[in-house]
Coordinates of C-alpha atoms in Angstrom, one line a residue:
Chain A
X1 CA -18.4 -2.0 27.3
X2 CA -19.1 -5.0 25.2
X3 CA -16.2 -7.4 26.0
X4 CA -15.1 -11.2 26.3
X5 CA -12.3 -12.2 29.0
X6 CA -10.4 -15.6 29.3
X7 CA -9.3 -17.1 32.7
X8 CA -8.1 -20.1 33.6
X9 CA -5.5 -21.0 31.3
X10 CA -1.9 -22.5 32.7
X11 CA 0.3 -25.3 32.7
X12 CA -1.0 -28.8 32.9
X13 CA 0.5 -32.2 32.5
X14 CA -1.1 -34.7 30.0
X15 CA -3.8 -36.3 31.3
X16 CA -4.7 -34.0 33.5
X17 CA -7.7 -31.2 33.5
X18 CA -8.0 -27.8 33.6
X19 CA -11.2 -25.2 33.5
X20 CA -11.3 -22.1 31.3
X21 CA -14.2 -19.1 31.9
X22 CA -15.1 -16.6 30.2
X23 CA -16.7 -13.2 31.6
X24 CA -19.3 -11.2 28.9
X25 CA -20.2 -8.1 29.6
X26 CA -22.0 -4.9 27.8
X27 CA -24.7 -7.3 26.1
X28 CA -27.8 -9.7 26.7
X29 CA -25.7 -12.9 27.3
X30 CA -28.7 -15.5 27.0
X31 CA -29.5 -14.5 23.7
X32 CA -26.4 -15.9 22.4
X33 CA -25.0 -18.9 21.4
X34 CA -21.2 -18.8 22.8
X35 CA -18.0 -20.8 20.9
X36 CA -14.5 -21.7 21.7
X37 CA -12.0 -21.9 19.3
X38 CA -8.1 -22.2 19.7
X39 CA -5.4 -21.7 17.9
X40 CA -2.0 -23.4 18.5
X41 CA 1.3 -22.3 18.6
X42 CA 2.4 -21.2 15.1
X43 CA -0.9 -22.3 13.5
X44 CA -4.1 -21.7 12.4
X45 CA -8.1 -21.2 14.3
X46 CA -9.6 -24.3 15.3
X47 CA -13.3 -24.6 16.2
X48 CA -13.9 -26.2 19.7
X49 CA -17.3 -26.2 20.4
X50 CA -20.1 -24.2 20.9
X51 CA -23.5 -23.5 22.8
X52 CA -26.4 -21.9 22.7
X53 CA -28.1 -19.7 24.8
X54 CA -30.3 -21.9 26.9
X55 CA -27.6 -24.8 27.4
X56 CA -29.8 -27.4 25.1
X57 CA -27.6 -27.8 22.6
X58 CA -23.9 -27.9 22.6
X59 CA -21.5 -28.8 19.8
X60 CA -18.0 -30.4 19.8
X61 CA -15.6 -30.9 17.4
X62 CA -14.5 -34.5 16.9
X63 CA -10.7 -34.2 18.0
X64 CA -12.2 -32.7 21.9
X65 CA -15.7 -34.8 21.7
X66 CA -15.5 -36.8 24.7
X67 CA -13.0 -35.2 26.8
X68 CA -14.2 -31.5 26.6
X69 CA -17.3 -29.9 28.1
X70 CA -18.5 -26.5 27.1
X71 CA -21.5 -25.4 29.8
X72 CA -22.8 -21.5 30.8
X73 CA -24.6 -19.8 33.5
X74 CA -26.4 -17.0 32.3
X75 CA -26.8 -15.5 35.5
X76 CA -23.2 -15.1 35.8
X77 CA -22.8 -14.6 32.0
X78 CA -20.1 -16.8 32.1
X79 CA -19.1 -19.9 29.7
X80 CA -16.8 -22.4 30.4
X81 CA -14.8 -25.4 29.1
X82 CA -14.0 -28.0 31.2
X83 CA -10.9 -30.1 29.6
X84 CA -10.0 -33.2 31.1
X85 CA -7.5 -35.9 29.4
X86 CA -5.5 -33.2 27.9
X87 CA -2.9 -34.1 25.5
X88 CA 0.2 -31.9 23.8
X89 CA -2.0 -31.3 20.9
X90 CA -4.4 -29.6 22.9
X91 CA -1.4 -26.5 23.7
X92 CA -3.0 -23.4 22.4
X93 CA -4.4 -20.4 22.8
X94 CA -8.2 -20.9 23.6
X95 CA -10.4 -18.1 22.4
X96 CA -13.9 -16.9 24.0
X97 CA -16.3 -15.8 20.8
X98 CA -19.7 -14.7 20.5
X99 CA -21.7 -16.4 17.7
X100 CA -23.4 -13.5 15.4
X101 CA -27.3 -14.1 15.8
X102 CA -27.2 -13.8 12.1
X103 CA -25.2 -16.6 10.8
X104 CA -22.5 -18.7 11.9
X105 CA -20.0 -16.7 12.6
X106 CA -18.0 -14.9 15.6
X107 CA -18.3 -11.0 15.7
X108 CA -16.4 -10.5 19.0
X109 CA -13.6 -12.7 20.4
X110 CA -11.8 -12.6 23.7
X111 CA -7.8 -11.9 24.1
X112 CA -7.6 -15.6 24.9
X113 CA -6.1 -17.7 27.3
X114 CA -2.9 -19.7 26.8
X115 CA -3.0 -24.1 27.7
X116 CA -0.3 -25.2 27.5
X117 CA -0.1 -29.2 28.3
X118 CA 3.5 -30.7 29.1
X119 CA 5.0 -32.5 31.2
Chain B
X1 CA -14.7 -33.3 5.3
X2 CA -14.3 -29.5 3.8
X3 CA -11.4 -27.9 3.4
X4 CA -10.5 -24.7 2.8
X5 CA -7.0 -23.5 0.9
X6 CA -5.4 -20.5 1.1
X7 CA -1.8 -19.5 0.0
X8 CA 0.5 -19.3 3.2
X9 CA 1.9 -15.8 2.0
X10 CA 0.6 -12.8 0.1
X11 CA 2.8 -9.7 -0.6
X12 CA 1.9 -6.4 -1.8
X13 CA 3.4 -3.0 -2.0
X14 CA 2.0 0.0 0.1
X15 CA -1.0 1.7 -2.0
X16 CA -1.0 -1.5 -4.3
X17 CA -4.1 -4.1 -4.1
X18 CA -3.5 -7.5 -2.0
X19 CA -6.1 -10.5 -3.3
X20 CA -6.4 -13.5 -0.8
X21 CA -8.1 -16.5 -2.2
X22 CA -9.8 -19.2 -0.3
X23 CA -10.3 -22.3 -2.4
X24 CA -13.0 -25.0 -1.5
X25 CA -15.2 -27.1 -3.3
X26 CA -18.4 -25.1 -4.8
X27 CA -17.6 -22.6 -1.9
X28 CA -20.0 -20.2 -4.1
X29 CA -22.8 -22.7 -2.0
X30 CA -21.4 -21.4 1.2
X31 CA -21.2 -18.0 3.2
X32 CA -17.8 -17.0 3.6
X33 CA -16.3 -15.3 6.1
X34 CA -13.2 -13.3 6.8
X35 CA -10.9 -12.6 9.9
X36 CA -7.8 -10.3 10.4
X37 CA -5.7 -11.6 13.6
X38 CA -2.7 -9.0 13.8
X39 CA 0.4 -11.1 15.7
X40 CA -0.2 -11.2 19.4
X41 CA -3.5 -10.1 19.1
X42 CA -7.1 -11.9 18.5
X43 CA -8.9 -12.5 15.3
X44 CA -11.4 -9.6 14.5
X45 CA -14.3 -10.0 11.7
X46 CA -14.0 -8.2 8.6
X47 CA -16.3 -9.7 6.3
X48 CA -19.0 -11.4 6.3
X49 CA -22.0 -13.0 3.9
X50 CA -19.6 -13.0 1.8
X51 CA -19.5 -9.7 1.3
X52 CA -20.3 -7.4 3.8
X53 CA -18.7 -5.0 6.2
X54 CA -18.8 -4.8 10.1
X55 CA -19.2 -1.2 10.9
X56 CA -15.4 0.3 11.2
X57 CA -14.1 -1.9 8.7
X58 CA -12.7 0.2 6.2
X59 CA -14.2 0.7 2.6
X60 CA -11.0 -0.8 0.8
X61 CA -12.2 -4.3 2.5
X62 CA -14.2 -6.1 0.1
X63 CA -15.1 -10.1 -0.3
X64 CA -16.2 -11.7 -3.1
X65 CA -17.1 -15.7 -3.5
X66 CA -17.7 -17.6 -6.9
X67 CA -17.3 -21.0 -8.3
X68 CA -15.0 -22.3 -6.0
X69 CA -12.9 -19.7 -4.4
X70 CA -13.8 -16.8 -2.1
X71 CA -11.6 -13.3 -2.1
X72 CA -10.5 -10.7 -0.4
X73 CA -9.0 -8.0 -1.9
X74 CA -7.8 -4.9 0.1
X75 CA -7.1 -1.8 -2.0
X76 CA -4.6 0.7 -1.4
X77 CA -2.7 -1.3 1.5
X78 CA -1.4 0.0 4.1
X79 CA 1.3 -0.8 6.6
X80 CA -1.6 -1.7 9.1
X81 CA -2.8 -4.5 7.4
X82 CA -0.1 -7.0 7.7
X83 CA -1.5 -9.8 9.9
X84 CA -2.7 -13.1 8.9
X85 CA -6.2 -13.6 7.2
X86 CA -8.6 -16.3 7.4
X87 CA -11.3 -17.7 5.8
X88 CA -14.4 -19.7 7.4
X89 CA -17.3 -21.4 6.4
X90 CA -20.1 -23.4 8.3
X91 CA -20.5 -27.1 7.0
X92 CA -22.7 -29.0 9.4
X93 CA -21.2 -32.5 7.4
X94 CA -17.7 -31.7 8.8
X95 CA -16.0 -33.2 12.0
X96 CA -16.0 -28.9 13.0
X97 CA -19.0 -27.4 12.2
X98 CA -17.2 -24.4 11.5
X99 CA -14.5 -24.8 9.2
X100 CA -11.1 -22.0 9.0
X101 CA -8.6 -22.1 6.2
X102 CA -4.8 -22.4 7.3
X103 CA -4.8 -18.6 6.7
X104 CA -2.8 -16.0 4.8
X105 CA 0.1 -14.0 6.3
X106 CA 0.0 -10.5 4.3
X107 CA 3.3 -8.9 4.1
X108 CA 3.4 -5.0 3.2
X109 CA 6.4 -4.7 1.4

């Protein structure tokens, strides 16, 4: 079964970290590029960052650029972000996606995880 | 930066045909893309190029994209296609390379 699943997500206070996986399964993980994307409460998607499938290149978006980390191991065909100074604008609801091979777009998403950051 | 615009709220009556713009500047230069994310539930693709149709996406889901807004129009809506709708684009000049509009919320009357 082709599928995406979150873990990881939770309560943190700001400033602190937290680590979010996400398990593929039912396709040939290396040959994609993997994205996160979240979506706060209430609001709209927001693009994270992405990778691509031999960990070479990875891209951020400029609000997370810095503090976020986006890595993979394709023998687990697991991503990851790795969030570390998180602030209350980072509460969302952080999506797993697959990047289409043929454009730049995501095909199949995960049920997300929720962050929420408070103190 | 690019931004995409789309109206907050759309509503149409059952059987009727719902058009969701997405304004940006010279999108026609762009690919557009198009999510449904029903409440509670994650975003799934239902166009793409512009135009096209992942498999098991109904017919009555169509995209179009000229000048500078993109459309999706759903004919003969059904109560199962309130949700909120998104546009995307990729625009490698933007602080996120991939670029969402605030979204739609459809309302079946």
């Amino acid at each position: 079964q082709v599928q995406l699943v979150e873990s990881g997500g939770g309560l943190v206070k700001p400033g602190g970290s937290l680590r979010l996986s996400c398990a593929a399964s039912g396709f040939t993980f290396s040959n994609y590029y993997m994205t996160w994307i979240r979506q706060a409460p209430g609001k709209g998607l927001e693009w994270v960052s992405y990778i691509n499938g031999g960990s070479s290149h990875t891209y951020y978006a400029d609000s997370v650029r810095g503090r976020f980390t986006i890595s993979r191991d394709n023998a687990e065909n697991s991503v990851y972000l790795q969030m570390n100074s998180l602030r209350a604008e980072d509460t969302a609801v952080y999506y797993c996606a697959r990047k289409n091979l043929d454009g730049d777009y995501a095909g199949l998403w995960g049920q997300g995880t929720l962050v929420t950051v408070s103190s | 930066s690019y931004v995409l615009t789309q109206p907050p709220s759309v509503s149409v009556a059952p059987g009727q045909t719902a058009t969701l713009p997405c304004g940006g500047t010279n999108i026609e230069s762009k690919t557009v893309y198009w999510y449904q994310q029903k409440p509670g539930q994650a975003p799934v693709l239902v166009v793409y190029d512009d135009t096209l149709r992942p498999s098991g996406i109904p017919e009555r889901f169509s995209g179009s994209n000229s000048g500078n807004t993109a459309t999706l129009t759903i004919t003969r809506v059904e109560d199962g296609d309130e949700g909120d709708y998104y546009c995307q684009v990729w625009d490698p000049t933007s602080d996120h390379l991939w670029v969402f509009g605030g979204g739609s919320q459809l309302t079946v009357l």
